[in-house]
Short mmCIF file of C-alpha atoms in Angstrom, two decimals:
data_model
loop_
_atom_site.label_atom_id
_atom_site.label_comp_id
_atom_site.label_asym_id
_atom_site.label_seq_id
_atom_site.Cartn_x
_atom_site.Cartn_y
_atom_site.Cartn_z
CA MET A 1 -33.19 -5.05 4.55
CA ASN A 2 -29.60 -5.89 5.48
CA VAL A 3 -26.25 -5.77 3.70
CA GLN A 4 -26.27 -9.47 2.73
CA GLU A 5 -29.72 -9.21 1.17
CA VAL A 6 -28.79 -6.15 -0.86
CA ALA A 7 -25.40 -7.55 -1.89
CA ALA A 8 -26.89 -10.81 -3.16
CA GLN A 9 -28.06 -9.12 -6.36
CA TYR A 10 -24.60 -7.80 -7.23
CA GLY A 11 -22.46 -10.94 -7.36
CA GLU A 12 -22.32 -11.11 -11.16
CA TYR A 13 -21.82 -7.35 -11.40
CA LEU A 14 -18.75 -7.54 -9.14
CA ILE A 15 -17.11 -10.38 -11.08
CA GLU A 16 -17.83 -8.66 -14.40
CA LYS A 17 -16.20 -5.44 -13.18
CA ARG A 18 -13.22 -7.22 -11.66
CA ARG A 19 -12.49 -9.10 -14.88
CA TYR A 20 -12.88 -5.96 -16.98
CA PHE A 21 -10.38 -4.03 -14.87
CA HIS A 22 -8.07 -7.05 -14.82
CA GLN A 23 -8.04 -7.12 -18.63
CA HIS A 24 -7.24 -3.40 -18.85
CA PRO A 25 -4.56 -2.62 -16.24
CA GLU A 26 -2.76 0.70 -16.12
CA VAL A 27 0.40 1.69 -14.26
CA SER A 28 0.62 4.18 -11.41
CA THR A 29 -0.36 7.80 -12.21
CA LYS A 30 -1.53 6.72 -15.70
CA GLU A 31 -4.89 5.14 -14.76
CA TYR A 32 -6.81 7.28 -17.25
CA HIS A 33 -8.96 4.57 -18.83
CA THR A 34 -9.55 2.98 -15.41
CA SER A 35 -10.65 6.32 -13.95
CA LYS A 36 -12.99 6.94 -16.89
CA ALA A 37 -14.59 3.51 -16.48
CA ILE A 38 -15.06 4.07 -12.74
CA LYS A 39 -16.72 7.45 -13.34
CA GLU A 40 -19.08 5.89 -15.91
CA ALA A 41 -20.00 3.15 -13.45
CA LEU A 42 -20.64 5.74 -10.72
CA ASP A 43 -22.87 7.77 -13.05
CA GLU A 44 -24.90 4.62 -13.72
CA ILE A 45 -25.36 4.19 -9.97
CA GLY A 46 -26.33 7.85 -9.59
CA VAL A 47 -23.95 8.90 -6.83
CA SER A 48 -22.05 12.15 -6.38
CA TRP A 49 -18.33 12.13 -7.16
CA ARG A 50 -15.49 14.54 -7.82
CA PRO A 51 -11.91 14.24 -9.09
CA CYS A 52 -9.52 13.84 -6.16
CA GLY A 53 -5.95 12.59 -6.18
CA LEU A 54 -3.39 13.31 -8.92
CA GLU A 55 -5.11 13.29 -12.34
CA THR A 56 -7.09 10.07 -12.01
CA GLY A 57 -8.39 9.69 -8.46
CA VAL A 58 -12.11 9.75 -7.75
CA LEU A 59 -13.90 10.57 -4.49
CA VAL A 60 -17.53 9.52 -4.03
CA THR A 61 -19.84 10.93 -1.34
CA ILE A 62 -22.98 9.15 -0.14
CA GLN A 63 -25.11 10.99 2.39
CA GLY A 64 -27.24 8.85 4.66
CA ALA A 65 -30.76 9.77 5.67
CA LYS A 66 -29.89 9.66 9.36
CA PRO A 67 -27.35 11.70 11.35
CA GLY A 68 -24.04 10.08 12.16
CA LYS A 69 -20.30 10.07 11.67
CA THR A 70 -18.25 10.10 8.47
CA ILE A 71 -16.01 7.26 7.29
CA LEU A 72 -13.78 6.98 4.23
CA LEU A 73 -13.46 3.66 2.39
CA ARG A 74 -10.39 3.24 0.16
CA GLY A 75 -9.80 1.06 -2.90
CA ASP A 76 -6.61 1.47 -4.95
CA MET A 77 -6.61 1.07 -8.71
CA ASP A 78 -3.09 0.98 -10.21
CA ALA A 79 -1.37 -2.08 -11.72
CA LEU A 80 2.24 -3.27 -11.91
CA THR A 81 4.84 -3.67 -14.65
CA VAL A 82 4.55 -7.46 -14.45
CA GLN A 83 4.01 -9.83 -17.37
CA GLU A 84 0.92 -11.93 -16.71
CA THR A 85 1.40 -15.70 -16.94
CA THR A 86 -1.90 -16.94 -15.48
CA GLY A 87 -3.42 -18.01 -18.80
CA ALA A 88 -6.80 -16.74 -17.60
CA PRO A 89 -9.40 -15.99 -20.30
CA TYR A 90 -9.60 -12.46 -18.88
CA ALA A 91 -5.82 -11.99 -18.70
CA SER A 92 -4.26 -8.59 -19.22
CA THR A 93 -4.44 -7.22 -22.75
CA ASN A 94 -1.72 -4.65 -21.99
CA GLU A 95 1.68 -6.22 -22.61
CA GLY A 96 3.95 -6.19 -19.57
CA ILE A 97 1.30 -4.72 -17.25
CA MET A 98 -0.79 -6.74 -14.81
CA HIS A 99 -3.04 -6.36 -11.79
CA ALA A 100 -0.65 -8.59 -9.86
CA CYS A 101 -1.54 -7.10 -6.47
CA GLY A 102 -5.31 -7.38 -6.58
CA HIS A 103 -6.20 -3.74 -7.12
CA ASP A 104 -8.68 -4.82 -9.81
CA CYS A 105 -10.48 -6.68 -6.99
CA HIS A 106 -10.39 -3.59 -4.80
CA ILE A 107 -11.99 -1.44 -7.51
CA ALA A 108 -14.74 -3.97 -8.10
CA MET A 109 -15.41 -4.48 -4.39
CA LEU A 110 -15.60 -0.73 -3.76
CA LEU A 111 -17.90 -0.16 -6.75
CA THR A 112 -20.16 -2.90 -5.44
CA ALA A 113 -20.05 -1.41 -1.94
CA THR A 114 -21.07 1.89 -3.52
CA ARG A 115 -24.14 0.20 -4.97
CA ILE A 116 -25.01 -1.43 -1.65
CA LEU A 117 -24.66 1.79 0.34
CA HIS A 118 -26.59 3.79 -2.27
CA ASP A 119 -29.43 1.27 -2.06
CA MET A 120 -29.38 1.48 1.74
CA LYS A 121 -28.95 5.23 2.16
CA GLU A 122 -32.33 5.55 3.87
CA GLU A 123 -30.94 3.34 6.64
CA LEU A 124 -27.43 4.81 6.53
CA CYS A 125 -26.25 7.15 9.26
CA GLY A 126 -23.92 10.02 8.46
CA THR A 127 -21.71 10.20 5.39
CA VAL A 128 -19.59 7.68 3.52
CA LYS A 129 -16.74 8.76 1.28
CA LEU A 130 -15.40 6.16 -1.14
CA ALA A 131 -11.89 6.86 -2.43
CA PHE A 132 -10.84 5.26 -5.71
CA GLN A 133 -7.15 5.93 -5.23
CA PRO A 134 -4.43 6.09 -7.90
CA ALA A 135 -0.72 5.39 -7.59
CA GLU A 136 -0.59 3.22 -4.48
CA GLU A 137 2.35 1.24 -5.83
CA VAL A 138 4.50 4.38 -6.01
CA ALA A 139 3.09 5.88 -2.80
CA LEU A 140 1.81 9.09 -4.41
CA GLY A 141 -1.94 8.59 -4.52
CA ALA A 142 -2.93 8.66 -0.85
CA LYS A 143 -0.86 11.77 -0.14
CA SER A 144 -2.44 13.54 -3.10
CA MET A 145 -5.98 12.63 -2.03
CA VAL A 146 -5.29 13.89 1.49
CA GLU A 147 -3.86 17.13 0.09
CA GLN A 148 -6.95 17.55 -2.09
CA GLY A 149 -9.32 17.28 0.86
CA ALA A 150 -10.43 13.65 0.85
CA LEU A 151 -10.27 13.52 4.66
CA ASP A 152 -12.10 16.80 5.31
CA GLY A 153 -14.72 16.03 7.96
CA VAL A 154 -13.77 12.35 8.11
CA ASP A 155 -13.76 10.55 11.47
CA ALA A 156 -12.13 7.25 10.43
CA CYS A 157 -10.94 5.30 7.39
CA PHE A 158 -11.06 1.67 6.30
CA ALA A 159 -9.47 -0.36 3.49
CA ILE A 160 -9.35 -3.97 2.34
CA HIS A 161 -6.53 -5.81 0.60
CA VAL A 162 -7.02 -9.24 -0.97
CA TRP A 163 -4.52 -11.70 0.49
CA THR A 164 -3.79 -15.24 -0.68
CA ASP A 165 -1.87 -16.06 2.52
CA VAL A 166 -5.22 -15.88 4.34
CA LYS A 167 -7.61 -18.77 3.76
CA SER A 168 -10.60 -18.05 1.56
CA GLY A 169 -13.66 -16.88 3.43
CA MET A 170 -11.72 -15.47 6.35
CA VAL A 171 -10.41 -12.01 7.14
CA SER A 172 -7.41 -10.79 9.13
CA LEU A 173 -8.44 -7.76 11.17
CA GLU A 174 -5.99 -7.11 13.97
CA ALA A 175 -4.99 -4.02 15.93
CA GLY A 176 -1.47 -2.62 15.89
CA PRO A 177 1.24 -2.68 13.19
CA ARG A 178 0.13 -4.53 10.06
CA MET A 179 2.53 -3.29 7.35
CA ALA A 180 5.96 -1.72 7.58
CA SER A 181 7.27 1.64 6.53
CA ALA A 182 9.10 1.58 3.20
CA ASP A 183 11.71 4.28 2.63
CA GLU A 184 14.52 4.64 0.09
CA PHE A 185 18.01 6.02 0.61
CA HIS A 186 20.98 7.04 -1.53
CA ILE A 187 24.53 7.40 -0.17
CA THR A 188 27.39 9.12 -2.00
CA VAL A 189 30.97 8.66 -0.77
CA LYS A 190 33.81 10.96 -1.90
CA GLY A 191 37.35 9.73 -1.40
CA LYS A 192 40.60 10.30 -3.28
CA GLY A 193 41.72 8.11 -6.15
CA CYS A 194 45.28 6.92 -6.67
CA HIS A 195 47.27 3.99 -8.01
CA GLY A 196 46.22 0.67 -6.55
CA ALA A 197 49.85 -0.05 -5.70
CA GLN A 198 50.09 3.13 -3.58
CA PRO A 199 46.89 3.19 -1.45
CA GLU A 200 48.54 5.43 1.16
CA ARG A 201 48.33 8.31 -1.33
CA GLY A 202 44.55 8.16 -1.60
CA VAL A 203 41.33 7.67 0.34
CA ASP A 204 39.69 4.40 -0.70
CA ALA A 205 35.96 4.93 -1.21
CA ALA A 206 35.45 1.17 -1.50
CA VAL A 207 36.83 0.60 2.00
CA VAL A 208 34.71 3.45 3.35
CA THR A 209 31.66 1.94 1.65
CA ALA A 210 32.25 -1.44 3.29
CA ALA A 211 32.61 0.23 6.69
CA ILE A 212 29.40 2.23 6.22
CA ILE A 213 27.45 -0.88 5.27
CA ASN A 214 28.66 -2.74 8.35
CA ASN A 215 28.16 0.20 10.70
CA LEU A 216 24.64 0.86 9.49
CA GLN A 217 23.62 -2.52 10.87
CA SER A 218 24.44 -1.23 14.35
CA VAL A 219 21.55 1.24 13.99
CA VAL A 220 19.17 -1.71 14.09
CA SER A 221 21.08 -3.94 16.49
CA ARG A 222 22.20 -1.32 19.02
CA GLU A 223 19.99 1.78 18.70
CA ILE A 224 16.53 0.27 18.21
CA SER A 225 14.81 -2.00 20.72
CA PRO A 226 14.68 -5.64 19.66
CA MET A 227 10.95 -5.36 20.39
CA ASP A 228 10.68 -2.95 17.42
CA PRO A 229 11.59 -4.91 14.26
CA ALA A 230 13.55 -2.84 11.74
CA VAL A 231 15.64 -3.37 8.62
CA VAL A 232 18.40 -1.41 6.86
CA THR A 233 19.28 -2.97 3.52
CA VAL A 234 21.89 -1.71 1.05
CA GLY A 235 20.67 -3.03 -2.27
CA THR A 236 23.13 -1.60 -4.82
CA ILE A 237 26.80 -0.58 -4.70
CA GLN A 238 28.86 1.16 -7.37
CA ALA A 239 32.53 1.90 -6.68
CA GLY A 240 35.73 2.37 -8.66
CA THR A 241 36.63 2.43 -12.34
CA ARG A 242 39.31 -0.27 -12.86
CA TRP A 243 41.21 -3.09 -11.18
CA ASN A 244 44.41 -1.21 -10.33
CA VAL A 245 42.98 2.14 -9.22
CA VAL A 246 41.86 2.99 -5.67
CA ALA A 247 38.18 3.95 -5.91
CA GLU A 248 37.65 7.68 -5.63
CA ASN A 249 33.86 7.61 -5.32
CA SER A 250 31.07 5.21 -4.50
CA TYR A 251 27.31 5.20 -4.63
CA MET A 252 24.85 3.06 -2.70
CA THR A 253 21.06 2.71 -2.64
CA GLY A 254 18.85 0.84 -0.24
CA THR A 255 15.72 0.67 1.85
CA THR A 256 14.63 0.83 5.47
CA ARG A 257 11.61 -0.87 7.03
CA CYS A 258 10.03 -0.60 10.49
CA PHE A 259 6.68 -0.97 12.25
CA SER A 260 6.97 1.93 14.69
CA ASN A 261 6.18 5.55 13.85
CA GLU A 262 8.73 6.62 16.47
CA VAL A 263 11.48 4.61 14.77
CA TRP A 264 10.35 5.82 11.35
CA GLU A 265 10.66 9.46 12.46
CA THR A 266 14.28 8.98 13.63
CA PHE A 267 15.72 6.60 11.02
CA GLU A 268 17.15 9.34 8.81
CA GLU A 269 18.94 11.15 11.65
CA ARG A 270 20.46 7.94 12.98
CA MET A 271 21.67 6.84 9.57
CA GLU A 272 23.14 10.23 8.70
CA ARG A 273 25.13 10.33 11.93
CA VAL A 274 26.62 6.88 11.33
CA ILE A 275 27.33 7.53 7.65
CA LYS A 276 29.05 10.87 8.14
CA GLY A 277 30.94 9.70 11.24
CA THR A 278 32.24 6.60 9.49
CA ALA A 279 33.35 8.54 6.44
CA GLU A 280 35.15 11.10 8.59
CA ALA A 281 37.01 8.35 10.44
CA TYR A 282 38.42 7.22 7.08
CA ARG A 283 39.21 10.80 5.88
CA ALA A 284 36.36 10.71 3.35
CA GLU A 285 33.11 12.62 2.89
CA ALA A 286 29.64 11.11 2.60
CA GLU A 287 26.16 12.44 1.90
CA LEU A 288 22.81 10.79 2.58
CA GLU A 289 19.66 11.42 0.55
CA TYR A 290 16.73 9.90 2.45
CA LEU A 291 13.35 9.57 0.70
CA ARG A 292 10.33 8.99 2.91
CA ILE A 293 7.95 6.85 0.88
CA VAL A 294 5.37 5.39 3.29
CA PRO A 295 5.07 5.32 7.08
CA PRO A 296 4.08 2.18 8.99
CA THR A 297 0.48 0.99 8.67
CA VAL A 298 -0.88 0.72 12.21
CA ASN A 299 -4.47 -0.38 12.79
CA ASP A 300 -6.43 1.58 15.37
CA GLU A 301 -7.81 -0.60 18.16
CA ALA A 302 -11.23 1.06 18.31
CA VAL A 303 -11.79 0.91 14.54
CA VAL A 304 -10.63 -2.72 14.49
CA SER A 305 -13.10 -3.60 17.24
CA ILE A 306 -16.00 -2.21 15.19
CA ALA A 307 -14.75 -3.81 11.97
CA GLN A 308 -14.39 -7.24 13.60
CA LYS A 309 -18.04 -7.14 14.65
CA SER A 310 -18.99 -6.04 11.15
CA ALA A 311 -17.02 -8.96 9.69
CA VAL A 312 -18.79 -11.46 11.94
CA ALA A 313 -22.14 -9.96 10.96
CA VAL A 314 -21.63 -10.49 7.21
CA LEU A 315 -19.09 -13.32 7.01
CA GLY A 316 -20.03 -15.49 9.98
CA GLU A 317 -18.88 -16.32 13.49
CA ASN A 318 -15.62 -18.06 12.53
CA CYS A 319 -14.43 -15.61 9.90
CA LEU A 320 -11.61 -13.91 11.83
CA ALA A 321 -8.10 -15.14 11.05
CA SER A 322 -4.74 -14.34 12.59
CA ASN A 323 -2.07 -13.27 10.12
CA PRO A 324 1.39 -11.89 10.92
CA ALA A 325 2.32 -8.34 9.98
CA THR A 326 4.19 -7.95 6.69
CA THR A 327 7.26 -5.86 5.90
CA GLY A 328 5.64 -4.76 2.66
CA GLY A 329 4.52 -1.12 2.57
CA GLU A 330 1.06 0.41 1.99
CA ASP A 331 0.34 4.07 1.36
CA PHE A 332 -3.06 3.81 3.04
CA SER A 333 -0.91 4.68 6.06
CA TYR A 334 -1.04 8.33 4.95
CA PHE A 335 -4.80 8.33 5.57
CA MET A 336 -4.26 6.58 8.90
CA GLN A 337 -1.77 9.21 10.06
CA ARG A 338 -4.55 11.79 9.89
CA VAL A 339 -7.54 9.82 11.20
CA PRO A 340 -7.87 6.47 13.01
CA GLY A 341 -8.30 3.58 10.64
CA ALA A 342 -7.79 -0.06 9.83
CA ILE A 343 -6.89 -2.23 6.87
CA ALA A 344 -8.28 -5.74 6.57
CA LEU A 345 -6.68 -8.64 4.70
CA LEU A 346 -9.44 -10.52 2.88
CA GLY A 347 -8.65 -14.20 2.48
CA THR A 348 -8.59 -15.18 -1.21
CA GLY A 349 -6.16 -18.10 -1.02
CA ASN A 350 -7.56 -21.37 -2.36
CA GLU A 351 -5.57 -24.27 -3.85
CA ALA A 352 -8.66 -25.53 -5.65
CA CYS A 353 -8.64 -22.55 -8.02
CA GLY A 354 -4.86 -22.01 -8.09
CA ALA A 355 -4.94 -18.98 -5.81
CA VAL A 356 -1.67 -19.84 -4.10
CA TRP A 357 0.73 -17.32 -5.64
CA PRO A 358 1.99 -14.28 -3.73
CA ASN A 359 1.21 -10.68 -4.62
CA HIS A 360 3.35 -9.25 -7.45
CA SER A 361 3.74 -12.67 -9.12
CA GLY A 362 2.87 -13.04 -12.79
CA ASN A 363 0.74 -16.02 -11.71
CA PHE A 364 -1.15 -14.09 -9.03
CA CYS A 365 -4.85 -14.88 -8.93
CA VAL A 366 -7.62 -14.88 -6.35
CA ASP A 367 -10.63 -16.92 -5.31
CA GLU A 368 -13.23 -14.66 -6.94
CA ALA A 369 -16.03 -16.23 -4.91
CA GLN A 370 -14.77 -14.29 -1.89
CA LEU A 371 -14.87 -10.82 -3.41
CA LEU A 372 -18.54 -10.20 -2.67
CA LYS A 373 -17.63 -10.72 0.99
CA GLY A 374 -15.16 -7.86 0.65
CA ALA A 375 -17.86 -5.58 -0.78
CA MET A 376 -20.20 -6.54 2.06
CA LEU A 377 -17.47 -5.88 4.62
CA TYR A 378 -16.82 -2.41 3.20
CA ALA A 379 -20.52 -1.59 3.43
CA GLN A 380 -21.12 -3.11 6.85
CA VAL A 381 -18.15 -1.33 8.41
CA ALA A 382 -19.48 1.98 7.07
CA MET A 383 -22.98 1.27 8.41
CA ASP A 384 -21.70 0.21 11.82
CA PHE A 385 -19.06 2.90 12.33
CA ASN A 386 -21.29 5.79 11.34
CA ALA A 387 -24.03 4.64 13.70
CA GLN A 388 -21.73 4.71 16.75
#
């Protein structure tokens, strides 16, 4: 009995679950109905689970009959505040909330993988933990699951994300940086207001703000190697109160992105030095609040090597695709900071069924015919890694 043979009986089950979760999306940290439905499905399978991760996360444990390693498989389950415009018969019934990033697919694939692994536990080596993770979109769920012991005794981790930029039936599984860090910053500038006709009597926070924005770009262009892509973006600016008054204060918000853990660790210090130094040069004061949201997602070479062989075993010889890294963030990186791991991008892009829209679009949809391949990949990676 192999993974494909066992999985063949669960195709309809997977689609039914995916469409159910798609119809009933819930936002980050509020996945109460979703969590309840997952627990009921797990009880039907007959596997052991416990709450893990904020108030809604669920951690399953399947013990194989043979000795071996332990791997954690992750599927996230939160939706987005996006109005669905697909017109699908199973479209969201919750106004203004949609599974526009494919997490409904991830839940269904992981539930199906749970069934496969449960059926094959006599052939399974070691232990498989399956993490139904909340709050990925706000980067709180993975950290909470780690804090609540999800990685205790775990040797490696693996996740799958559906991806319409990858052709249906293929999978992108490559070592090295795959997704960027995603941090948020807030900058407050304190100057001295005065009449706009007498600027020499004040300290213009608007001028200081402009200088800070320009100087921050030198962090990327002159302090970070051009071989390490990085971004500093100021997204909002608020300064001044009226047209003929020199601005006394200003406030900026923005984001940083990078693919290197070394760069990620030093971004805050570099920015603070430039911000404070620039403000001082203009006789102003400035403060930086830097919020670390997610680190870079970097695939481990050894785990990728195993997962690639697993993909070929269940998806076929020509299933591996090459896809560039993305500057989007993924909180699965918090698992990968603790144990080696990999995230795969499962190809679900197909013009024939309209699966051409990017993640987070109100028109986002997937080629459902490929989702069983994701469930098989989850299961095969677990079987292969644990037997090493």
